[in-house]
PDB file of C-alpha atoms in Angstrom:
ATOM      1  CA  MET A   1      82.271 147.364 114.476  1.00 47.00           C
ATOM      2  CA  SER A   2      83.416 145.717 111.335  1.00 46.00           C
ATOM      3  CA  SER A   3      85.993 142.760 111.040  1.00 46.00           C
ATOM      4  CA  ASP A   4      88.051 140.172 109.133  1.00 48.00           C
ATOM      5  CA  LEU A   5      87.447 137.331 110.955  1.00 46.00           C
ATOM      6  CA  ALA A   6      83.354 136.888 112.369  1.00 47.00           C
ATOM      7  CA  TYR A   7      84.077 134.582 114.375  1.00 44.00           C
ATOM      8  CA  PRO A   8      86.604 132.547 115.981  1.00 47.00           C
ATOM      9  CA  GLY A   9      86.716 129.294 113.184  1.00 47.00           C
ATOM     10  CA  GLN A  10      87.954 131.167 110.589  1.00 44.00           C
ATOM     11  CA  VAL A  11      91.471 131.882 112.620  1.00 43.00           C
ATOM     12  CA  SER A  12      91.845 128.254 112.259  1.00 42.00           C
ATOM     13  CA  ARG A  13      91.746 128.353 108.501  1.00 42.00           C
ATOM     14  CA  TRP A  14      93.904 130.684 108.019  1.00 40.00           C
ATOM     15  CA  THR A  15      96.533 129.648 110.294  1.00 42.00           C
ATOM     16  CA  GLY A  16      96.244 125.742 110.188  1.00 44.00           C
ATOM     17  CA  SER A  17      98.431 124.813 107.836  1.00 46.00           C
ATOM     18  CA  TRP A  18     101.364 126.295 109.740  1.00 48.00           C
ATOM     19  CA  LEU A  19     100.122 125.996 113.642  1.00 50.00           C
ATOM     20  CA  SER A  20      98.225 123.469 113.500  1.00 52.00           C
ATOM     21  CA  GLY A  21     101.173 121.156 113.793  1.00 53.00           C
ATOM     22  CA  PRO A  22     101.815 117.579 111.398  1.00 53.00           C
ATOM     23  CA  ARG A  23      98.894 116.615 110.863  1.00 54.00           C
ATOM     24  CA  ALA A  24      98.477 120.387 108.331  1.00 54.00           C
ATOM     25  CA  ALA A  25     101.250 118.517 106.555  1.00 52.00           C
ATOM     26  CA  LEU A  26      98.997 115.263 105.220  1.00 54.00           C
ATOM     27  CA  GLU A  27      97.927 115.317 101.675  1.00 57.00           C
ATOM     28  CA  PRO A  28      94.106 115.460 101.404  1.00 57.00           C
ATOM     29  CA  GLY A  29      92.326 112.284 101.693  1.00 59.00           C
ATOM     30  CA  GLU A  30      95.409 111.013 104.295  1.00 59.00           C
ATOM     31  CA  ASP A  31      94.504 110.244 107.332  1.00 58.00           C
ATOM     32  CA  ALA A  32      97.042 110.648 110.041  1.00 55.00           C
ATOM     33  CA  ASP A  33      95.502 108.003 112.426  1.00 61.00           C
ATOM     34  CA  ALA A  34      96.258 105.212 110.122  1.00 72.00           C
ATOM     35  CA  GLN A  35     100.009 105.732 110.434  1.00 75.00           C
ATOM     36  CA  GLN A  36     101.656 104.160 114.121  1.00 86.00           C
ATOM     37  CA  TRP A  37     105.480 105.136 113.748  1.00 86.00           C
ATOM     38  CA  ARG A  38     106.967 107.975 112.070  1.00 82.00           C
ATOM     39  CA  GLY A  39     108.525 106.689 108.666  1.00 82.00           C
ATOM     40  CA  GLN A  40     105.315 104.477 108.091  1.00 87.00           C
ATOM     41  CA  ARG A  41     104.054 105.840 105.132  1.00 86.00           C
ATOM     42  CA  LEU A  42     107.953 105.924 103.377  1.00 82.00           C
ATOM     43  CA  GLY A  43     108.456 102.520 103.680  1.00 85.00           C
ATOM     44  CA  LEU A  44     110.780 102.368 106.592  1.00 85.00           C
ATOM     45  CA  PRO A  45     111.078 100.578 109.610  1.00 89.00           C
ATOM     46  CA  GLU A  46     109.824 100.874 113.177  1.00 86.00           C
ATOM     47  CA  SER A  47     112.930 101.418 114.812  1.00 87.00           C
ATOM     48  CA  GLY A  48     116.236 100.552 114.336  1.00 90.00           C
ATOM     49  CA  PRO A  49     118.480 100.851 111.233  1.00 92.00           C
ATOM     50  CA  GLY A  50     116.872 102.742 108.544  1.00 89.00           C
ATOM     51  CA  SER A  51     113.682 104.450 110.772  1.00 91.00           C
ATOM     52  CA  VAL A  52     113.629 108.104 111.138  1.00 91.00           C
ATOM     53  CA  ALA A  53     116.083 109.786 112.853  1.00 91.00           C
ATOM     54  CA  ALA A  54     114.961 111.438 116.685  1.00 91.00           C
ATOM     55  CA  THR A  55     114.720 115.766 116.525  1.00 90.00           C
ATOM     56  CA  GLY A  56     116.712 115.376 119.260  1.00 92.00           C
ATOM     57  CA  ARG A  57     119.564 113.365 117.211  1.00 94.00           C
ATOM     58  CA  ARG A  58     119.705 116.127 114.780  1.00 93.00           C
ATOM     59  CA  ALA A  59     119.268 118.819 116.543  1.00 93.00           C
ATOM     60  CA  PHE A  60     122.525 117.628 118.647  1.00 96.00           C
ATOM     61  CA  ALA A  61     124.202 116.638 114.958  1.00 96.00           C
ATOM     62  CA  LEU A  62     123.629 120.229 113.549  1.00 95.00           C
ATOM     63  CA  LEU A  63     125.188 121.793 116.819  1.00 96.00           C
ATOM     64  CA  LEU A  64     128.327 119.285 116.709  1.00 97.00           C
ATOM     65  CA  ASP A  65     128.970 120.276 113.165  1.00 96.00           C
ATOM     66  CA  CYS A  66     128.605 124.100 113.965  1.00 95.00           C
ATOM     67  CA  VAL A  67     131.022 123.723 117.358  1.00 95.00           C
ATOM     68  CA  ILE A  68     133.869 121.754 114.671  1.00 95.00           C
ATOM     69  CA  GLY A  69     132.924 124.911 112.044  1.00 94.00           C
ATOM     70  CA  GLY A  70     133.671 127.195 115.276  1.00 92.00           C
ATOM     71  CA  LEU A  71     137.086 125.461 116.051  1.00 92.00           C
ATOM     72  CA  ILE A  72     138.094 125.632 112.369  1.00 93.00           C
ATOM     73  CA  ALA A  73     137.393 129.059 112.313  1.00 92.00           C
ATOM     74  CA  GLY A  74     139.012 129.794 114.855  1.00 89.00           C
ATOM     75  CA  LEU A  75     142.124 128.361 113.366  1.00 92.00           C
ATOM     76  CA  ILE A  76     141.977 130.898 110.598  1.00 89.00           C
ATOM     77  CA  VAL A  77     140.481 134.287 111.881  1.00 88.00           C
ATOM     78  CA  HIS A  78     142.182 135.159 116.202  1.00 82.00           C
ATOM     79  CA  ALA A  79     139.197 135.764 117.940  1.00 78.00           C
ATOM     80  CA  ASN A  80     138.889 138.806 120.163  1.00 83.00           C
ATOM     81  CA  LEU A  81     135.417 139.495 122.166  1.00 84.00           C
ATOM     82  CA  ASN A  82     136.476 143.285 122.524  1.00 89.00           C
ATOM     83  CA  ASP A  83     136.719 143.913 118.325  1.00 89.00           C
ATOM     84  CA  SER A  84     132.904 143.241 117.409  1.00 89.00           C
ATOM     85  CA  SER A  85     134.610 142.626 113.334  1.00 89.00           C
ATOM     86  CA  ALA A  86     136.891 140.419 114.227  1.00 87.00           C
ATOM     87  CA  MET A  87     134.193 138.564 116.169  1.00 89.00           C
ATOM     88  CA  LEU A  88     132.022 138.936 112.974  1.00 91.00           C
ATOM     89  CA  ALA A  89     134.559 137.542 110.757  1.00 91.00           C
ATOM     90  CA  GLN A  90     134.917 134.490 112.767  1.00 90.00           C
ATOM     91  CA  ASN A  91     131.596 133.861 112.957  1.00 90.00           C
ATOM     92  CA  THR A  92     131.123 134.834 109.039  1.00 93.00           C
ATOM     93  CA  TRP A  93     134.093 132.368 108.305  1.00 94.00           C
ATOM     94  CA  GLY A  94     132.254 129.562 111.045  1.00 93.00           C
ATOM     95  CA  ILE A  95     129.198 129.801 108.538  1.00 94.00           C
ATOM     96  CA  GLY A  96     130.503 129.526 105.702  1.00 95.00           C
ATOM     97  CA  ILE A  97     132.574 126.092 106.858  1.00 96.00           C
ATOM     98  CA  VAL A  98     129.321 125.095 108.375  1.00 96.00           C
ATOM     99  CA  LEU A  99     127.990 125.230 104.883  1.00 96.00           C
ATOM    100  CA  ALA A 100     130.642 123.899 102.835  1.00 96.00           C
ATOM    101  CA  VAL A 101     131.678 121.237 105.319  1.00 96.00           C
ATOM    102  CA  ARG A 102     128.278 119.880 105.439  1.00 96.00           C
ATOM    103  CA  THR A 103     127.295 120.093 101.537  1.00 97.00           C
ATOM    104  CA  VAL A 104     130.487 117.629 100.862  1.00 97.00           C
ATOM    105  CA  THR A 105     130.094 115.643 103.620  1.00 97.00           C
ATOM    106  CA  ILE A 106     125.987 114.935 102.578  1.00 97.00           C
ATOM    107  CA  GLY A 107     126.682 115.757  99.511  1.00 96.00           C
ATOM    108  CA  PHE A 108     129.290 112.625  98.808  1.00 96.00           C
ATOM    109  CA  PHE A 109     128.964 110.178 102.279  1.00 96.00           C
ATOM    110  CA  GLY A 110     125.268 110.891 103.552  1.00 95.00           C
ATOM    111  CA  PHE A 111     126.145 111.654 106.132  1.00 96.00           C
ATOM    112  CA  SER A 112     128.219 115.551 107.949  1.00 97.00           C
ATOM    113  CA  PRO A 113     130.215 114.659 110.892  1.00 97.00           C
ATOM    114  CA  GLY A 114     128.126 115.214 114.064  1.00 97.00           C
ATOM    115  CA  MET A 115     125.564 113.028 112.050  1.00 97.00           C
ATOM    116  CA  ALA A 116     128.084 110.420 111.900  1.00 97.00           C
ATOM    117  CA  VAL A 117     128.534 111.008 115.378  1.00 97.00           C
ATOM    118  CA  LEU A 118     125.313 110.404 116.459  1.00 96.00           C
ATOM    119  CA  GLY A 119     124.855 107.545 114.017  1.00 97.00           C
ATOM    120  CA  ILE A 120     122.362 109.153 111.701  1.00 96.00           C
ATOM    121  CA  ARG A 121     122.218 109.848 107.475  1.00 96.00           C
ATOM    122  CA  VAL A 122     120.150 111.774 104.448  1.00 95.00           C
ATOM    123  CA  ALA A 123     118.986 109.216 102.336  1.00 94.00           C
ATOM    124  CA  ARG A 124     117.200 110.086  99.060  1.00 94.00           C
ATOM    125  CA  LEU A 125     113.456 108.879  98.744  1.00 91.00           C
ATOM    126  CA  ASP A 126     113.821 107.718  95.117  1.00 91.00           C
ATOM    127  CA  GLY A 127     116.741 105.125  96.256  1.00 86.00           C
ATOM    128  CA  ALA A 128     119.636 106.660  95.080  1.00 90.00           C
ATOM    129  CA  ALA A 129     122.660 106.054  97.105  1.00 89.00           C
ATOM    130  CA  LEU A 130     123.691 109.912  96.721  1.00 92.00           C
ATOM    131  CA  VAL A 131     122.097 112.718  98.017  1.00 94.00           C
ATOM    132  CA  GLY A 132     124.361 115.359  95.572  1.00 94.00           C
ATOM    133  CA  PRO A 133     126.165 118.718  95.898  1.00 94.00           C
ATOM    134  CA  VAL A 134     122.806 120.719  94.324  1.00 95.00           C
ATOM    135  CA  ARG A 135     120.745 119.038  97.106  1.00 95.00           C
ATOM    136  CA  ALA A 136     123.529 118.726  99.664  1.00 96.00           C
ATOM    137  CA  LEU A 137     123.734 122.430  99.513  1.00 95.00           C
ATOM    138  CA  ALA A 138     120.313 122.889  99.171  1.00 95.00           C
ATOM    139  CA  HIS A 139     119.645 120.693 102.309  1.00 94.00           C
ATOM    140  CA  SER A 140     122.538 123.017 104.351  1.00 94.00           C
ATOM    141  CA  VAL A 141     121.397 126.453 103.324  1.00 94.00           C
ATOM    142  CA  LEU A 142     118.016 125.569 104.360  1.00 93.00           C
ATOM    143  CA  THR A 143     118.983 124.286 107.169  1.00 91.00           C
ATOM    144  CA  ALA A 144     120.799 127.308 108.015  1.00 89.00           C
ATOM    145  CA  LEU A 145     117.593 129.240 107.639  1.00 90.00           C
ATOM    146  CA  ILE A 146     116.300 127.099 110.520  1.00 87.00           C
ATOM    147  CA  ILE A 147     112.948 127.596 110.065  1.00 87.00           C
ATOM    148  CA  PRO A 148     112.434 125.276 107.151  1.00 86.00           C
ATOM    149  CA  ALA A 149     114.307 122.875 109.345  1.00 85.00           C
ATOM    150  CA  VAL A 150     111.725 123.123 112.672  1.00 86.00           C
ATOM    151  CA  ILE A 151     108.697 122.943 110.541  1.00 88.00           C
ATOM    152  CA  TRP A 152     108.264 118.859 110.273  1.00 84.00           C
ATOM    153  CA  ASP A 153     105.322 116.483 108.993  1.00 85.00           C
ATOM    154  CA  LEU A 154     103.925 113.055 110.742  1.00 85.00           C
ATOM    155  CA  ASP A 155     107.527 111.383 109.341  1.00 87.00           C
ATOM    156  CA  ASN A 156     109.819 114.243 110.752  1.00 86.00           C
ATOM    157  CA  ARG A 157     110.817 115.350 107.529  1.00 89.00           C
ATOM    158  CA  GLY A 158     111.453 119.261 107.913  1.00 89.00           C
ATOM    159  CA  LEU A 159     110.065 121.325 104.777  1.00 90.00           C
ATOM    160  CA  HIS A 160     113.352 121.339 103.379  1.00 91.00           C
ATOM    161  CA  ASP A 161     113.168 117.503 103.951  1.00 91.00           C
ATOM    162  CA  ARG A 162     109.455 117.199 101.490  1.00 91.00           C
ATOM    163  CA  LEU A 163     111.542 119.645  98.865  1.00 92.00           C
ATOM    164  CA  LEU A 164     114.342 117.969  98.133  1.00 94.00           C
ATOM    165  CA  GLY A 165     112.564 114.193  98.561  1.00 93.00           C
ATOM    166  CA  THR A 166     115.073 113.279 101.376  1.00 93.00           C
ATOM    167  CA  VAL A 167     114.374 111.854 104.984  1.00 93.00           C
ATOM    168  CA  VAL A 168     117.471 112.145 107.548  1.00 92.00           C
ATOM    169  CA  VAL A 169     117.310 108.148 108.895  1.00 94.00           C
ATOM    170  CA  THR A 170     120.013 106.749 111.869  1.00 93.00           C
ATOM    171  CA  THR A 171     121.929 104.414 110.451  1.00 95.00           C
ATOM    172  CA  ARG A 172     122.818 101.939 113.839  1.00 91.00           C
TER     173      ARG A 172
END
Protein backbone atom coordinates (compact mmCIF):
# COMPACT_ATOMS: atom_id res chain seq x y z
CA MET A 1 0.00 0.00 0.00
CA SER A 2 1.52 3.29 -1.12
CA SER A 3 1.00 6.54 0.72
CA ASP A 4 2.30 10.06 0.42
CA LEU A 5 2.77 10.02 4.18
CA ALA A 6 5.62 7.63 4.85
CA TYR A 7 5.64 8.40 8.58
CA PRO A 8 3.61 10.55 10.98
CA GLY A 9 6.33 13.21 11.20
CA GLN A 10 5.55 14.23 7.64
CA VAL A 11 2.09 15.34 8.68
CA SER A 12 3.56 17.96 10.99
CA ARG A 13 5.70 19.30 8.17
CA TRP A 14 2.77 20.30 5.99
CA THR A 15 0.33 21.16 8.78
CA GLY A 16 2.82 22.75 11.16
CA SER A 17 2.54 26.20 9.65
CA TRP A 18 -1.06 26.55 10.82
CA LEU A 19 -1.67 23.81 13.40
CA SER A 20 1.37 24.40 15.59
CA GLY A 21 -0.08 27.54 17.12
CA PRO A 22 1.53 30.94 17.67
CA ARG A 23 5.08 29.55 17.72
CA ALA A 24 4.75 28.63 14.06
CA ALA A 25 4.51 32.33 13.22
CA LEU A 26 8.04 33.05 14.41
CA GLU A 27 10.55 34.29 11.91
CA PRO A 28 13.45 31.92 11.20
CA GLY A 29 16.01 32.19 13.98
CA GLU A 30 13.62 33.78 16.50
CA ASP A 31 13.45 32.19 19.93
CA ALA A 32 9.96 32.05 21.45
CA ASP A 33 11.38 31.37 24.90
CA ALA A 34 13.26 34.67 24.85
CA GLN A 35 9.94 36.56 24.82
CA GLN A 36 8.59 37.01 28.34
CA TRP A 37 5.26 38.71 27.50
CA ARG A 38 3.07 39.42 24.52
CA GLY A 39 4.28 42.49 22.70
CA GLN A 40 7.82 42.43 24.07
CA ARG A 41 9.27 41.92 20.58
CA LEU A 42 7.27 44.97 19.47
CA GLY A 43 8.60 47.15 22.28
CA LEU A 44 5.27 47.26 24.12
CA PRO A 45 4.91 47.19 27.91
CA GLU A 46 3.94 44.02 29.74
CA SER A 47 0.78 45.53 31.25
CA GLY A 48 -1.15 48.76 31.50
CA PRO A 49 -1.81 51.31 28.75
CA GLY A 50 -0.06 50.43 25.52
CA SER A 51 0.20 46.71 26.26
CA VAL A 52 -1.23 44.12 23.88
CA ALA A 53 -4.99 43.68 24.38
CA ALA A 54 -6.27 40.31 25.54
CA THR A 55 -8.18 38.12 23.10
CA GLY A 56 -11.35 38.21 25.20
CA ARG A 57 -11.51 42.01 25.19
CA ARG A 58 -11.02 42.06 21.43
CA ALA A 59 -13.76 39.48 20.86
CA PHE A 60 -16.20 41.23 23.22
CA ALA A 61 -15.53 44.57 21.48
CA LEU A 62 -16.42 42.97 18.13
CA LEU A 63 -19.57 41.50 19.68
CA LEU A 64 -20.59 44.95 20.97
CA ASP A 65 -20.00 46.43 17.52
CA CYS A 66 -22.19 43.74 15.97
CA VAL A 67 -24.99 44.38 18.49
CA ILE A 68 -24.82 48.11 17.77
CA GLY A 69 -24.90 47.44 14.01
CA GLY A 70 -27.85 45.08 14.43
CA LEU A 71 -29.79 47.63 16.46
CA ILE A 72 -29.18 50.36 13.88
CA ALA A 73 -30.17 47.96 11.10
CA GLY A 74 -33.37 47.23 13.02
CA LEU A 75 -34.26 50.91 12.75
CA ILE A 76 -33.78 50.83 8.99
CA VAL A 77 -35.27 47.46 8.07
CA HIS A 78 -38.26 46.00 9.89
CA ALA A 79 -37.35 42.56 11.20
CA ASN A 80 -39.90 39.81 10.72
CA LEU A 81 -38.87 36.43 12.08
CA ASN A 82 -41.36 34.71 9.77
CA ASP A 83 -39.98 36.33 6.62
CA SER A 84 -36.54 35.03 5.68
CA SER A 85 -35.99 37.72 3.05
CA ALA A 86 -36.66 40.47 5.63
CA MET A 87 -34.23 38.84 8.05
CA LEU A 88 -31.61 38.52 5.31
CA ALA A 89 -32.08 42.22 4.51
CA GLN A 90 -31.66 43.17 8.17
CA ASN A 91 -28.54 41.00 8.52
CA THR A 92 -27.05 42.44 5.34
CA TRP A 93 -27.72 45.98 6.55
CA GLY A 94 -26.26 45.07 9.95
CA ILE A 95 -23.03 43.75 8.46
CA GLY A 96 -22.74 46.78 6.20
CA ILE A 97 -23.28 49.15 9.13
CA VAL A 98 -20.70 47.36 11.29
CA LEU A 99 -18.14 47.51 8.46
CA ALA A 100 -18.86 51.20 7.81
CA VAL A 101 -18.78 52.22 11.48
CA ARG A 102 -15.61 50.24 12.21
CA THR A 103 -13.88 51.58 9.10
CA VAL A 104 -14.64 55.22 9.89
CA THR A 105 -14.02 55.08 13.63
CA ILE A 106 -10.89 52.91 13.53
CA GLY A 107 -9.56 54.87 10.56
CA PHE A 108 -9.86 58.28 12.20
CA PHE A 109 -9.91 57.57 15.94
CA GLY A 110 -8.17 54.19 16.26
CA PHE A 111 -11.10 52.44 17.93
CA SER A 112 -14.62 51.29 17.22
CA PRO A 113 -17.49 51.93 19.65
CA GLY A 114 -17.05 48.48 21.21
CA MET A 115 -13.31 49.02 21.53
CA ALA A 116 -13.91 52.39 23.22
CA VAL A 117 -16.16 50.76 25.81
CA LEU A 118 -13.53 48.12 26.60
CA GLY A 119 -10.54 50.45 26.54
CA ILE A 120 -8.65 49.08 23.54
CA ARG A 121 -7.56 50.58 20.23
CA VAL A 122 -5.79 49.68 16.99
CA ALA A 123 -2.31 51.19 16.70
CA ARG A 124 0.12 51.22 13.80
CA LEU A 125 3.55 49.76 14.46
CA ASP A 126 5.27 52.44 12.39
CA GLY A 127 4.20 55.08 14.92
CA ALA A 128 1.73 56.94 12.68
CA ALA A 129 -1.02 58.68 14.66
CA LEU A 130 -3.91 57.50 12.48
CA VAL A 131 -4.67 53.99 11.29
CA GLY A 132 -6.18 55.58 8.17
CA PRO A 133 -9.33 54.65 6.25
CA VAL A 134 -7.65 52.24 3.82
CA ARG A 135 -6.03 50.15 6.58
CA ALA A 136 -9.19 50.42 8.68
CA LEU A 137 -11.31 49.10 5.81
CA ALA A 138 -8.93 46.19 5.29
CA HIS A 139 -8.86 45.57 9.06
CA SER A 140 -12.67 45.55 9.25
CA VAL A 141 -13.16 43.30 6.22
CA LEU A 142 -10.50 40.82 7.33
CA THR A 143 -11.98 40.76 10.84
CA ALA A 144 -15.42 40.05 9.33
CA LEU A 145 -13.92 37.06 7.52
CA ILE A 146 -13.08 35.69 11.02
CA ILE A 147 -10.19 33.37 10.00
CA PRO A 148 -7.48 36.06 9.79
CA ALA A 149 -8.57 37.38 13.18
CA VAL A 150 -8.48 34.05 15.03
CA ILE A 151 -5.05 32.89 13.85
CA TRP A 152 -2.54 34.88 15.87
CA ASP A 153 1.13 34.92 16.72
CA LEU A 154 3.04 35.11 20.01
CA ASP A 155 2.26 38.83 20.24
CA ASN A 156 -1.50 38.16 20.05
CA ARG A 157 -1.64 39.76 16.61
CA GLY A 158 -4.00 38.19 14.11
CA LEU A 159 -2.98 37.58 10.54
CA HIS A 160 -4.84 40.75 9.58
CA ASP A 161 -2.81 42.80 12.09
CA ARG A 162 0.45 41.33 10.82
CA LEU A 163 -0.52 42.07 7.22
CA LEU A 164 -1.49 45.67 8.00
CA GLY A 165 1.33 46.46 10.44
CA THR A 166 -1.05 47.06 13.34
CA VAL A 167 -1.57 45.80 16.88
CA VAL A 168 -4.53 46.10 19.25
CA VAL A 169 -3.42 47.69 22.53
CA THR A 170 -5.06 48.70 25.79
CA THR A 171 -5.79 52.35 26.52
CA ARG A 172 -6.37 52.06 30.26
